[in-house]
Short mmCIF file of C-alpha atoms and ligand atoms in Angstrom, two decimals:
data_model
loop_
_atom_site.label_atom_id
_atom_site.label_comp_id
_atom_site.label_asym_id
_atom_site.label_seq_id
_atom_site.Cartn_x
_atom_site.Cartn_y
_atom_site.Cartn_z
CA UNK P 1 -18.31 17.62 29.92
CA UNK P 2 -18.30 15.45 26.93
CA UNK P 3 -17.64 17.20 23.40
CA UNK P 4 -20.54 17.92 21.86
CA UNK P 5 -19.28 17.13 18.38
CA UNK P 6 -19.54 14.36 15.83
CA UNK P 7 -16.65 12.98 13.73
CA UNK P 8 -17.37 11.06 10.90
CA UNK P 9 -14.58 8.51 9.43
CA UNK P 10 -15.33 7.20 5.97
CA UNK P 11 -13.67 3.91 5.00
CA UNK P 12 -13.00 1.10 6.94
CA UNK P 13 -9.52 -0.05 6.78
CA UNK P 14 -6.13 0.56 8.60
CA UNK P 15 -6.70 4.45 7.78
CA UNK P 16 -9.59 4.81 9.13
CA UNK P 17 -9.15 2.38 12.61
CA UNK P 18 -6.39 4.22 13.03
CA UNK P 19 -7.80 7.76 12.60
CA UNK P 20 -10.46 6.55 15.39
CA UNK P 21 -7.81 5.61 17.61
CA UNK P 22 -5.95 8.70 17.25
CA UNK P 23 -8.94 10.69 17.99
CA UNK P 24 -9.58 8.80 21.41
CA UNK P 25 -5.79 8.27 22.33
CA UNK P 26 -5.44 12.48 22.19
CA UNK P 27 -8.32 13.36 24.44
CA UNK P 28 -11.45 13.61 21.81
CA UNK P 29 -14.74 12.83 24.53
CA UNK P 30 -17.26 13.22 21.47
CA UNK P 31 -18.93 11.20 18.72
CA UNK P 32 -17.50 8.89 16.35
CA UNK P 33 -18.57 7.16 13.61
CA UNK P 34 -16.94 5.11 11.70
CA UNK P 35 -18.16 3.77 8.37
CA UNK P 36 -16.74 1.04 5.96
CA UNK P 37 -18.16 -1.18 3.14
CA UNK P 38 -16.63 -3.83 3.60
CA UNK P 39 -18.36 -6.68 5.97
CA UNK P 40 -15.41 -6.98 8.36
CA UNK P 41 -14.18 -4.40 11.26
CA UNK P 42 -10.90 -2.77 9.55
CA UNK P 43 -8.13 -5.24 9.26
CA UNK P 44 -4.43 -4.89 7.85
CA UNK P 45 -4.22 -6.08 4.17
CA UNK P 46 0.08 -7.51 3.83
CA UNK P 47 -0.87 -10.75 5.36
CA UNK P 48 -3.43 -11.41 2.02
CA UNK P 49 -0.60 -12.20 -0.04
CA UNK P 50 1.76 -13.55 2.19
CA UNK P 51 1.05 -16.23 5.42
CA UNK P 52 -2.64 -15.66 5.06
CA UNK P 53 -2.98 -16.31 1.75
CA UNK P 54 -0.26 -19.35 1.60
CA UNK P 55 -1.91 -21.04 4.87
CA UNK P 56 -5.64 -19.44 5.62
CA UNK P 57 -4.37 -18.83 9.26
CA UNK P 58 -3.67 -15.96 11.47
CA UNK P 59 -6.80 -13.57 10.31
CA UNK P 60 -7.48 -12.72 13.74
CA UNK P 61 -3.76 -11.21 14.13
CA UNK P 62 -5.23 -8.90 11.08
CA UNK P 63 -7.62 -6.94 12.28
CA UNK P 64 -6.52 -3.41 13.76
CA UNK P 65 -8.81 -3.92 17.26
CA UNK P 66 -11.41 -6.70 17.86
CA UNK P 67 -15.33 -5.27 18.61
CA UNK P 68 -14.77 -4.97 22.22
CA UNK P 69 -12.24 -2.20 21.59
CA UNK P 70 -14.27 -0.38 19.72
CA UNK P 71 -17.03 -0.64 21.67
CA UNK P 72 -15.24 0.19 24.98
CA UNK P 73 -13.44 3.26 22.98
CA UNK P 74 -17.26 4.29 22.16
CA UNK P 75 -16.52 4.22 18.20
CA UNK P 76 -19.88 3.41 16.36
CA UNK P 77 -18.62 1.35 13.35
CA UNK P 78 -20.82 0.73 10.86
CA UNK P 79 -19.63 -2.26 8.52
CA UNK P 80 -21.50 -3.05 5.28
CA UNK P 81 -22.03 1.14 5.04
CA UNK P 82 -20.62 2.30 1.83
CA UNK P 83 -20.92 6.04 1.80
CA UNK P 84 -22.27 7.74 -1.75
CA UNK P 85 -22.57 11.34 -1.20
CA UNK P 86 -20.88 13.78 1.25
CA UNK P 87 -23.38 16.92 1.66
CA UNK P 88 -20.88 19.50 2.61
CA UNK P 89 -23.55 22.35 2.82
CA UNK P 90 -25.77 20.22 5.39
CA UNK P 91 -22.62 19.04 6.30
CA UNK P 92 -23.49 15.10 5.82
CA UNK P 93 -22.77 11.69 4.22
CA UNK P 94 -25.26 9.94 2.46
CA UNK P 95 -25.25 5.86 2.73
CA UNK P 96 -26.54 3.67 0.31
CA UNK P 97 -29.82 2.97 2.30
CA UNK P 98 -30.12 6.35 1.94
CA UNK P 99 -29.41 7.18 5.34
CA UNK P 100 -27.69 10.38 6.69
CA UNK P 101 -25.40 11.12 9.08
CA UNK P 102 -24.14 14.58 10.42
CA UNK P 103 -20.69 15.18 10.90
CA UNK P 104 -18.80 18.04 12.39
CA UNK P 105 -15.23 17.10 10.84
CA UNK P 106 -15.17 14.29 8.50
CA UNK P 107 -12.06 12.16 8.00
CA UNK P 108 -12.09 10.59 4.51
CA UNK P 109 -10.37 7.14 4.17
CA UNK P 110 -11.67 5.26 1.26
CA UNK P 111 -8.24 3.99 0.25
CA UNK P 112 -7.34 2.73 -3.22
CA UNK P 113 -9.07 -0.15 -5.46
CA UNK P 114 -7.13 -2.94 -7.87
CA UNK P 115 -6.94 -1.07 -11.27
CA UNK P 116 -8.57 -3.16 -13.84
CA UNK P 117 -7.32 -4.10 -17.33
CA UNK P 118 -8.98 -2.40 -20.18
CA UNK P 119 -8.89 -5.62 -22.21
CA UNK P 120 -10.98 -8.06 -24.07
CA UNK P 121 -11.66 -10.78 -21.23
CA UNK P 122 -10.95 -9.03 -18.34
CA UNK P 123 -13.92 -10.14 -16.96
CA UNK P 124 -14.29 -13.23 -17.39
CA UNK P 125 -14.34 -16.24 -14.64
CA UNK P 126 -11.07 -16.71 -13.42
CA UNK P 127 -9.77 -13.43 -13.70
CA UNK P 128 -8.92 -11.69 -10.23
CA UNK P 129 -7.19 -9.34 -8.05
CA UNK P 130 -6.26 -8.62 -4.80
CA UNK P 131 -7.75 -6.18 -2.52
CA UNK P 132 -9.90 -8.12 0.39
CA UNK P 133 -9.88 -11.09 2.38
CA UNK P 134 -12.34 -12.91 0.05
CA UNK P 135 -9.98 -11.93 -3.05
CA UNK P 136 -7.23 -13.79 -0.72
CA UNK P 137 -8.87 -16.89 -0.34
CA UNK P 138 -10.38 -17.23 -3.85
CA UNK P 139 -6.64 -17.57 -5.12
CA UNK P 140 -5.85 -19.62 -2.24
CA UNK P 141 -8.67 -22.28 -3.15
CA UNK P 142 -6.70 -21.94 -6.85
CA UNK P 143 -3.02 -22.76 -5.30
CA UNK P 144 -2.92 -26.22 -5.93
CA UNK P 145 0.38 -28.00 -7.52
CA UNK P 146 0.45 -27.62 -11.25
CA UNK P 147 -2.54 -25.41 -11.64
CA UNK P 148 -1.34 -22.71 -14.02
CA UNK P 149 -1.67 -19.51 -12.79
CA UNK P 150 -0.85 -16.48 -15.45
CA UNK P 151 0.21 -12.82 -13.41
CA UNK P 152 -0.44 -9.98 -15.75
CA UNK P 153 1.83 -7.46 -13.62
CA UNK P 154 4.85 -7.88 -11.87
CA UNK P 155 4.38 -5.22 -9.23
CA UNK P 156 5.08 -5.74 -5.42
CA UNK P 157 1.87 -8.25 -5.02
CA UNK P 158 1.84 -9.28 -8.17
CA UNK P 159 5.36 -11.04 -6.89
CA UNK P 160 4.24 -11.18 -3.72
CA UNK P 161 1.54 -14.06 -4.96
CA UNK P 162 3.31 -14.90 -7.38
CA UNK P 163 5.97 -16.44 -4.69
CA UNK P 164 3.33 -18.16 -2.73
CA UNK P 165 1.69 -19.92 -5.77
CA UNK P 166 5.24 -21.12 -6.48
CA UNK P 167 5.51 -22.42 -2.99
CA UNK P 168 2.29 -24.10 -3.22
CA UNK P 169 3.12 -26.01 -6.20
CA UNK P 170 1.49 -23.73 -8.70
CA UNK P 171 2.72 -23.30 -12.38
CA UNK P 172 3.17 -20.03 -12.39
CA UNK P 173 4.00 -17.15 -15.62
CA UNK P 174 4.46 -13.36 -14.89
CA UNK P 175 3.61 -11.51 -17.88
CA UNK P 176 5.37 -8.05 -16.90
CA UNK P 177 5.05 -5.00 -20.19
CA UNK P 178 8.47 -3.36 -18.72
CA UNK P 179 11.76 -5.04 -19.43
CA UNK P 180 11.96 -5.93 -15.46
CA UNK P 181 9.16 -5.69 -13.01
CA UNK P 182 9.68 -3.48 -10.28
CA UNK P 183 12.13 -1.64 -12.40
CA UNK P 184 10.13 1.65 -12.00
CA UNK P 185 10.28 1.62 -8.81
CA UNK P 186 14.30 0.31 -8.04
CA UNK P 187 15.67 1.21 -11.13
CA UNK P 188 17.30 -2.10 -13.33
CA UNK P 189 20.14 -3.25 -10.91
CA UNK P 190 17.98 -3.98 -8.30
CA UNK P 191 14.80 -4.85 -10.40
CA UNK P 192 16.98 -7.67 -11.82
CA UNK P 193 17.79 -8.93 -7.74
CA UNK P 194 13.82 -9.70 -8.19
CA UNK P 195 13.74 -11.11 -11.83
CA UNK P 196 16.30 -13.51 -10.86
CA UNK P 197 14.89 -14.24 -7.81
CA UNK P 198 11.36 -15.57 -9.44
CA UNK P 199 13.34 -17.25 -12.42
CA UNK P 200 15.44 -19.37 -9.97
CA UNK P 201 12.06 -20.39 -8.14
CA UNK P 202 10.80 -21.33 -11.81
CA UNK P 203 8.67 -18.70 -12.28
CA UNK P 204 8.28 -18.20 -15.74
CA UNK P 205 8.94 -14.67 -15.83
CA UNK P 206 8.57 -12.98 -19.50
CA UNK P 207 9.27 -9.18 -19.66
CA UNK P 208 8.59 -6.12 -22.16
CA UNK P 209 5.36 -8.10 -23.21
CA UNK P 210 2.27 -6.64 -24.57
CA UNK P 211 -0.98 -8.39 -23.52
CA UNK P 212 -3.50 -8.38 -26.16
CA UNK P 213 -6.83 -10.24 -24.16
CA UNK P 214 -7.86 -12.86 -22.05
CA UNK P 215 -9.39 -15.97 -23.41
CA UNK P 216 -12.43 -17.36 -22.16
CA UNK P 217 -13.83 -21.21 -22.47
CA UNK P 218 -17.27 -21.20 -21.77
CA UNK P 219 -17.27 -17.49 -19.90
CA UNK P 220 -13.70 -18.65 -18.00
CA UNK P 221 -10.22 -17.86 -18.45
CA UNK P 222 -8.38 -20.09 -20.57
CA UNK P 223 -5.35 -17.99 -21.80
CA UNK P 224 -3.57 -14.68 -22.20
CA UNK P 225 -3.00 -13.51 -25.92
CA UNK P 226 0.15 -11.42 -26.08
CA UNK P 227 0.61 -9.23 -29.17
CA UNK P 228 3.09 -12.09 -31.02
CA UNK P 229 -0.32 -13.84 -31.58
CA UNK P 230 0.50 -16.17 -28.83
CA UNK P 231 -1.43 -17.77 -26.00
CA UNK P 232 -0.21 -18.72 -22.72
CA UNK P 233 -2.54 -20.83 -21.03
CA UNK P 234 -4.10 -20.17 -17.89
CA UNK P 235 -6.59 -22.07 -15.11
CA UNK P 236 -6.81 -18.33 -13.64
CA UNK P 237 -5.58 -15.15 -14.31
CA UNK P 238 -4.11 -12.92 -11.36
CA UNK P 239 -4.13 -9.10 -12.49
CA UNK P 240 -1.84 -7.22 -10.73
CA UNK P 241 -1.27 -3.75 -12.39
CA UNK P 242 -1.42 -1.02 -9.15
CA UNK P 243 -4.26 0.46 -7.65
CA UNK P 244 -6.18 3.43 -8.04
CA UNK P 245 -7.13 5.80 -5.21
CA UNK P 246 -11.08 6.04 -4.52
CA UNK P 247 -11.57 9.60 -5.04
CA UNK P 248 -15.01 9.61 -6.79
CA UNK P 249 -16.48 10.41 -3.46
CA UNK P 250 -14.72 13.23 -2.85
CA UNK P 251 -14.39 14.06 -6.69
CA UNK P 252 -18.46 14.33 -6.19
CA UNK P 253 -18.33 16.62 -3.45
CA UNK P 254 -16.04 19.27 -5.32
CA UNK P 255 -12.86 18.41 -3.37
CA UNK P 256 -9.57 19.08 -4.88
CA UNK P 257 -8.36 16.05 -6.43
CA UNK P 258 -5.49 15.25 -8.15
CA UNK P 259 -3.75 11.68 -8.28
CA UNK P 260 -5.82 11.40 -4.30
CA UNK P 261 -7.37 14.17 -2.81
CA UNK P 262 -4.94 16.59 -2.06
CA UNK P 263 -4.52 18.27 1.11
CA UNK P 264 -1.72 20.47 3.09
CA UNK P 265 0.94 18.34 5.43
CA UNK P 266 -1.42 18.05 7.84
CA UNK P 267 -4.16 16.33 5.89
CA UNK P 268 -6.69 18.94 5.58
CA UNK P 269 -8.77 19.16 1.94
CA UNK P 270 -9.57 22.23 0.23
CA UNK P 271 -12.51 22.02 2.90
CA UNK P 272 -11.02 23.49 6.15
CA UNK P 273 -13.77 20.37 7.97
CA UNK P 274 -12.87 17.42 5.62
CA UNK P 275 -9.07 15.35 5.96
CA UNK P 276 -7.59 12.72 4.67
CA UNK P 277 -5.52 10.22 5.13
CA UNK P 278 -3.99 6.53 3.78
CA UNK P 279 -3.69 5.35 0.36
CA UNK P 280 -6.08 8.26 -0.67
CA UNK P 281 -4.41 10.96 0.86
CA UNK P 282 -1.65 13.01 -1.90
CA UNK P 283 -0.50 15.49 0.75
CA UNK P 284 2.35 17.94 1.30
CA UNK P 285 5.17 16.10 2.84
CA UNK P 286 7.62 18.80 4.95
CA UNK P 287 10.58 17.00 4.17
CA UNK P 288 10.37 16.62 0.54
CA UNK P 289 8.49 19.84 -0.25
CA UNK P 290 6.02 18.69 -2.59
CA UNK P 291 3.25 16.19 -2.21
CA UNK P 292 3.43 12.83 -1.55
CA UNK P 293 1.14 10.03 -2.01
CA UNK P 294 1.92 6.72 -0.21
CA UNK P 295 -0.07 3.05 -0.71
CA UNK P 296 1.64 1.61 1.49
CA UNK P 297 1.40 0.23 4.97
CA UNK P 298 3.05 2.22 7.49
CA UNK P 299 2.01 5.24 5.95
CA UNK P 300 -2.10 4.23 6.34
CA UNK P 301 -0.55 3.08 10.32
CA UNK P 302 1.18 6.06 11.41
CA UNK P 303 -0.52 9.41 8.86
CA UNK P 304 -3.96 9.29 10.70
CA UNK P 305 -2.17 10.57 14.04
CA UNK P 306 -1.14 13.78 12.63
CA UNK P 307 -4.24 14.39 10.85
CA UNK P 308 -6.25 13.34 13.95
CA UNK P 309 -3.90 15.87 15.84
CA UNK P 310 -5.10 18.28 13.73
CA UNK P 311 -8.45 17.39 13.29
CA UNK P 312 -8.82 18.61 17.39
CA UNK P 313 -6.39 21.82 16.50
CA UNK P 314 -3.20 20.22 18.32
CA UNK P 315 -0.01 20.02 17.59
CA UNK P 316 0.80 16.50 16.05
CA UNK P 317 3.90 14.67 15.25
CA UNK P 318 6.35 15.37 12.16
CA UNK P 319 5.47 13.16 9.34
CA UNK P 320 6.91 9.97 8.84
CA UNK P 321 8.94 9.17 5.42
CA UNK P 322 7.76 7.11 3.22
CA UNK P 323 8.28 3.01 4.32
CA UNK P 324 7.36 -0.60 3.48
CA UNK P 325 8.10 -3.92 2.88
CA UNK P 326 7.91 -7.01 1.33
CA UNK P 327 8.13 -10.77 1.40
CA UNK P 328 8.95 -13.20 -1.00
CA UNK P 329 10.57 -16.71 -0.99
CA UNK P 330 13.32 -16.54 2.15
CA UNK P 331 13.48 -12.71 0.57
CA UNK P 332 12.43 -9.93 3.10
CA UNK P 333 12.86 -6.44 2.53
CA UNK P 334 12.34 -2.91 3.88
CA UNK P 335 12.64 0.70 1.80
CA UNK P 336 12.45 3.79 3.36
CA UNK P 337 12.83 7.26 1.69
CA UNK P 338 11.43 8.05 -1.82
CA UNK P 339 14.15 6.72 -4.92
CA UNK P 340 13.47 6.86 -8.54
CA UNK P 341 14.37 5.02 -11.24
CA UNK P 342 17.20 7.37 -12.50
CA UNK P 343 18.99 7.74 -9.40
CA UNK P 344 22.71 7.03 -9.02
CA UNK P 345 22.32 3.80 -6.86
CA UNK P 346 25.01 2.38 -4.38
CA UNK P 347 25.04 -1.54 -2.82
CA UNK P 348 26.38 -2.11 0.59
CA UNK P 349 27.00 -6.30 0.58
CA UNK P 350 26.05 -8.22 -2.19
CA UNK P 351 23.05 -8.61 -4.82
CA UNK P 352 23.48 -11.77 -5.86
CA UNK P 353 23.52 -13.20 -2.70
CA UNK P 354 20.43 -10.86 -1.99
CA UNK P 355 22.26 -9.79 1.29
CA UNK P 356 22.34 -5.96 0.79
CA UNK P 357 21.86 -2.46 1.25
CA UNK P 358 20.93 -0.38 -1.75
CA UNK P 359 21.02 3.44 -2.02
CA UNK P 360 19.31 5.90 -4.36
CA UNK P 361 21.47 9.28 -4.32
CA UNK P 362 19.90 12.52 -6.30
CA UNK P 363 22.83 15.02 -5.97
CA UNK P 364 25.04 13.15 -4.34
CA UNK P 365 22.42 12.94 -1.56
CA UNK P 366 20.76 9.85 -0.14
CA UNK P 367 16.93 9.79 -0.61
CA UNK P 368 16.05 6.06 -0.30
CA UNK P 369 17.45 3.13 1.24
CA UNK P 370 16.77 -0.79 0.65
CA UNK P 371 17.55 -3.58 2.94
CA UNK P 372 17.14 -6.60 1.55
CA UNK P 373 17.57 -9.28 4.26
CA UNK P 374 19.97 -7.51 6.53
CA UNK P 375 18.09 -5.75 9.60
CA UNK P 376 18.02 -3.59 12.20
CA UNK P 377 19.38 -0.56 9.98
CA UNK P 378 16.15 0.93 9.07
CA UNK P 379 16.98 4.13 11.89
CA UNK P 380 20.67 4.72 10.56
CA UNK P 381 19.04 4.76 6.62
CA UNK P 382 16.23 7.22 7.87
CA UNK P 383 18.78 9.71 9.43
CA UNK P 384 20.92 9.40 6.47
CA UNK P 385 18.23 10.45 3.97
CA UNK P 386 16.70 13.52 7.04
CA UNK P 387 20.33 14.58 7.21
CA UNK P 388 20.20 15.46 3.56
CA UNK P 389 24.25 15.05 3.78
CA UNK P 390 26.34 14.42 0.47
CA UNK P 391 27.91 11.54 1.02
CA UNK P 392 31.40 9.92 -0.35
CA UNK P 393 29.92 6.86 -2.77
CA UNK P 394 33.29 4.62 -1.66
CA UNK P 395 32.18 4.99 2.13
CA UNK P 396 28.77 4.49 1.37
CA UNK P 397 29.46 1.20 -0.23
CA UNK P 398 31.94 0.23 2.35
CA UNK P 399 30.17 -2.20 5.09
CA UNK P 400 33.05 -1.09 7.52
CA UNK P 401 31.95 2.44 7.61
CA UNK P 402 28.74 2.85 10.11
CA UNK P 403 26.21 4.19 8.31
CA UNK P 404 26.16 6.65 11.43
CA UNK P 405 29.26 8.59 10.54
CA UNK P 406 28.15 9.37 7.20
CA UNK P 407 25.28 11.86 8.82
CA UNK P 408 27.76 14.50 9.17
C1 LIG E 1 -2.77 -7.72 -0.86
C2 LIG E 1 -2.08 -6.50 -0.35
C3 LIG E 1 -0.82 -6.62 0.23
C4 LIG E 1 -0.16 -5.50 0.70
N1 LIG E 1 1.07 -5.65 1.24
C5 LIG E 1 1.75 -4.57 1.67
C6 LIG E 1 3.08 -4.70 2.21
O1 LIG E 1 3.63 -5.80 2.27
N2 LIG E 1 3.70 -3.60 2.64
C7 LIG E 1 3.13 -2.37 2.58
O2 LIG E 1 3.77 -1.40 2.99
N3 LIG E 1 1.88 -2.20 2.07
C8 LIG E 1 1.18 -3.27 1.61
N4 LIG E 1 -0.08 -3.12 1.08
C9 LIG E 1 -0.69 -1.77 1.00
C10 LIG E 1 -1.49 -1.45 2.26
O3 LIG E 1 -2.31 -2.53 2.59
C11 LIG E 1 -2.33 -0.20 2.00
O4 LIG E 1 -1.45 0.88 1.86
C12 LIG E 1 -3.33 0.06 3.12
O5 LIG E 1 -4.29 -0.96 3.14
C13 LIG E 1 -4.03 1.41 2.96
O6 LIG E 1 -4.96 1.56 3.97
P1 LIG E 1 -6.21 2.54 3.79
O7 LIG E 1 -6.98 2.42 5.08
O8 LIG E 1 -5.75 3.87 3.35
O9 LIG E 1 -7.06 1.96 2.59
P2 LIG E 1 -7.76 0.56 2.37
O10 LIG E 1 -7.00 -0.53 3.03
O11 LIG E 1 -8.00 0.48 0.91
O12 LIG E 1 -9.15 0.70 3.12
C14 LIG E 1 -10.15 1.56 2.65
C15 LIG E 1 -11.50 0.99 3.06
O13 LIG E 1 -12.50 1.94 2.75
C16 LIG E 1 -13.61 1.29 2.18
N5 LIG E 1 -14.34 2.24 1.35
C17 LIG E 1 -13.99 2.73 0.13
N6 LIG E 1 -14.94 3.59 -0.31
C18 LIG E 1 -15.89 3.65 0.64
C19 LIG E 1 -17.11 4.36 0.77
N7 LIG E 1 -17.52 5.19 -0.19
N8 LIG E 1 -17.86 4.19 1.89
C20 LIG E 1 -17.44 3.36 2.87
N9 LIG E 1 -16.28 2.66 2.80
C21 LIG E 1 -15.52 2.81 1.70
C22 LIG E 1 -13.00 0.16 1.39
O14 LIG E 1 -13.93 -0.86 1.15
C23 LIG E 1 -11.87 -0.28 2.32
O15 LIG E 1 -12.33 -1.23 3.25
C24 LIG E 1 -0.77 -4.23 0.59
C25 LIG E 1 -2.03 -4.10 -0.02
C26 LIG E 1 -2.68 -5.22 -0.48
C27 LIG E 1 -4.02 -5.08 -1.15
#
């Protein structure tokens, strides 16, 4: 007999697809609902800013499962939904069109939004970010060869665009308020592998600036003030300066929050019926020992399975660590683990010709690894960092030495 229950998903994007397909791949017969804002079925955002934004192709590849998945899986997705309320003592989420719908668990997924600059001009024409596929092909349509496009961020898609603009002709400045982009991330040794790799592409890359406004000629971007009482001129202005996770919903409902909602390993909220998951989702990570909150990829791909797992009382798998990637120019990378700036860090191969491993050691310990085009090494780094082994720096460094025999 077919559960009798009703799971509600809110938020339509890799999270949230996932977290349906979870529910159906371990057994769950009953209801679900799944319920986005957004226009399109859930679809993976990395190809925005890199081959779908720098051709307009490959959208179908995108999108987590095409409509006749979902309908033969029996999920009811409801695009164009955008949930305001959750109604935990009818236990309920309110749409916009003041509908209702009656959950039993309720899986929240509403991801994170572009934050937005709390300066004069930020909104006028011309000024965008990146989030959706429409945000992708408005600054594709403003690509062209020796349009000037001004970044105001140098964080991972803030390059990420950045790079494609440059290969599309684009004049292109990166206005970055650190004194390298990335550099809170990968620490300055490595940050400076990705300043150098944008100046050589003749990106104008200025660091340690302090923005002041944006211009506007007849309501559109026209320039960036900086603080020295210059302008640099702009066609379009591409603000890239992180992302926020959409907790008001949950905020709303009286759900713990705190930098996401926060919830125990396995994603469950301070309410025992509501979990979360993806960019939203600031949970306990076992490895770690503290919580963890990841906007990135593989995290939204792979966390929904153990809080679906959960979500129908089983026993799920052991959570991932943290991983992603990036693009840019011939440059492709992967990081797993969780590094800081002020870790010791160790190169196996060489920066400057951007062939390397890097390492990020807190006591002596590996906690992050970063290939930058070398492959197929991703396993050996994550058993490094799980083995928690201190290892010799020399040996570490040493491409002779398999990465294998430092485990231990
Ligand atoms: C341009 C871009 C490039 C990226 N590239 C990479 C990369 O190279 N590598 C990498 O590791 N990561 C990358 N990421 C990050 C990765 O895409 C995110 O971590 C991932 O999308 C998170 O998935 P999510 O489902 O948690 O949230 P989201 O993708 O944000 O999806 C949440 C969905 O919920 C909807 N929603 C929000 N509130 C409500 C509501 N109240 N009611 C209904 N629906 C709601 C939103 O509209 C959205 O569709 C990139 C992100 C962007 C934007």
């Amino acid at each position: 007999m077919a559960d009798q229950r009703r799971f509600v998903i809110v938020g339509g994007g890799l999270a949230g697809a996932k977290g349906a397909e979870a529910l159906r791949e371990r057994g769950f017969t009953g209801g679900i609902v799944l319920l986005g804002s957004e226009q399109h079925l859930p679809y993976e955002r990395p190809p925005l800013s890199k081959d779908y934004l720098k051709t307009g192709e490959g959208l179908d590849d995108a999108f987590v499962h095409d409509a006749q998945w979902y309908a033969a899986h029996d999920v009811e997705v409801r695009t164009g939904s955008t949930v305001t309320a959750i109604d935990r003592a009818a236990r309920e989420v309110v749409t916009a069109d003041g509908g209702r719908t009656a959950y039993d668990r309720l899986l929240l997924a509403t991801g994170s939004s572009p934050r937005t600059l709390a300066l004069p001009g930020h909104d006028l024409g011309g000024v965008l970010s990146l989030r959706t596929i429409e945000d992708s092909d408005r600054i594709r349509a403003l690509m062209q060869p020796g349009a000037r496009l001004v970044f105001i961020g140098g964080g991972w898609i803030g390059l990420e665009v950045a790079s494609a603009a440059r290969e599309a002709g684009a004049d292109v400045v990166v206005l970055e308020s650190l004194e390298l982009p990335l550099v809170r991330v990968l620490g300055p040794r490595v940050a400076q592998v990705f300043a150098d790799l944008h100046r050589e592409r003749g990106v104008d890359l200025r660091t340690s600036v302090t923005i002041e406004g944006i211009e506007g000629d007849d309501g559109a971007a026209s320039g960036v003030r900086l603080s020295d009482g210059s302008v640099v001129p702009a066609d379009a202005v591409v603000v890239g300066i992180g992302a926020a996770p959409n907790t008001a919903l949950a905020e709303a409902a009286g759900l713990a929050v705190d930098n996401g909602v926060t919830a125990d390993a396995v994603g469950r909220t301070s309410d025992p019926d509501i979990f979360v998951a993806g960019d939203l989702a600031n949970v306990e990570h076992p490895f770690f020992g503290h919580r963890v909150r990841v906007e990135h990829w593989a995290n939204a791909l792979n966390q929904p399975d153990v809080v679906a797992a959960e979500m129908l009382d089983q026993d799920g798998p052991e959570p991932e660590l943290p991983y992603f990637f990036t693009d840019q120019y011939d440059l492709g990378m992967e990081y797993h683990g969780l590094g800081g700036p002020d870790d010791d860090v160790v190169v196996r191969g060489s920066l400057a010709d951007r062939e390397f491993v890097a390492f990020w050691l807190r006591d002596g310990r590996v906690v992050a690894g970063m290939n930058v085009n070398v492959w197929d090494v991703g396993d050996a780094i994550k058993a490094l960092i799980r083995s928690r082994a201190v290892v010799d720096r020399d040996q570490l460094a040493d491409p002779g030495v398999a990465l294998a025999a430092l485990v231990g």
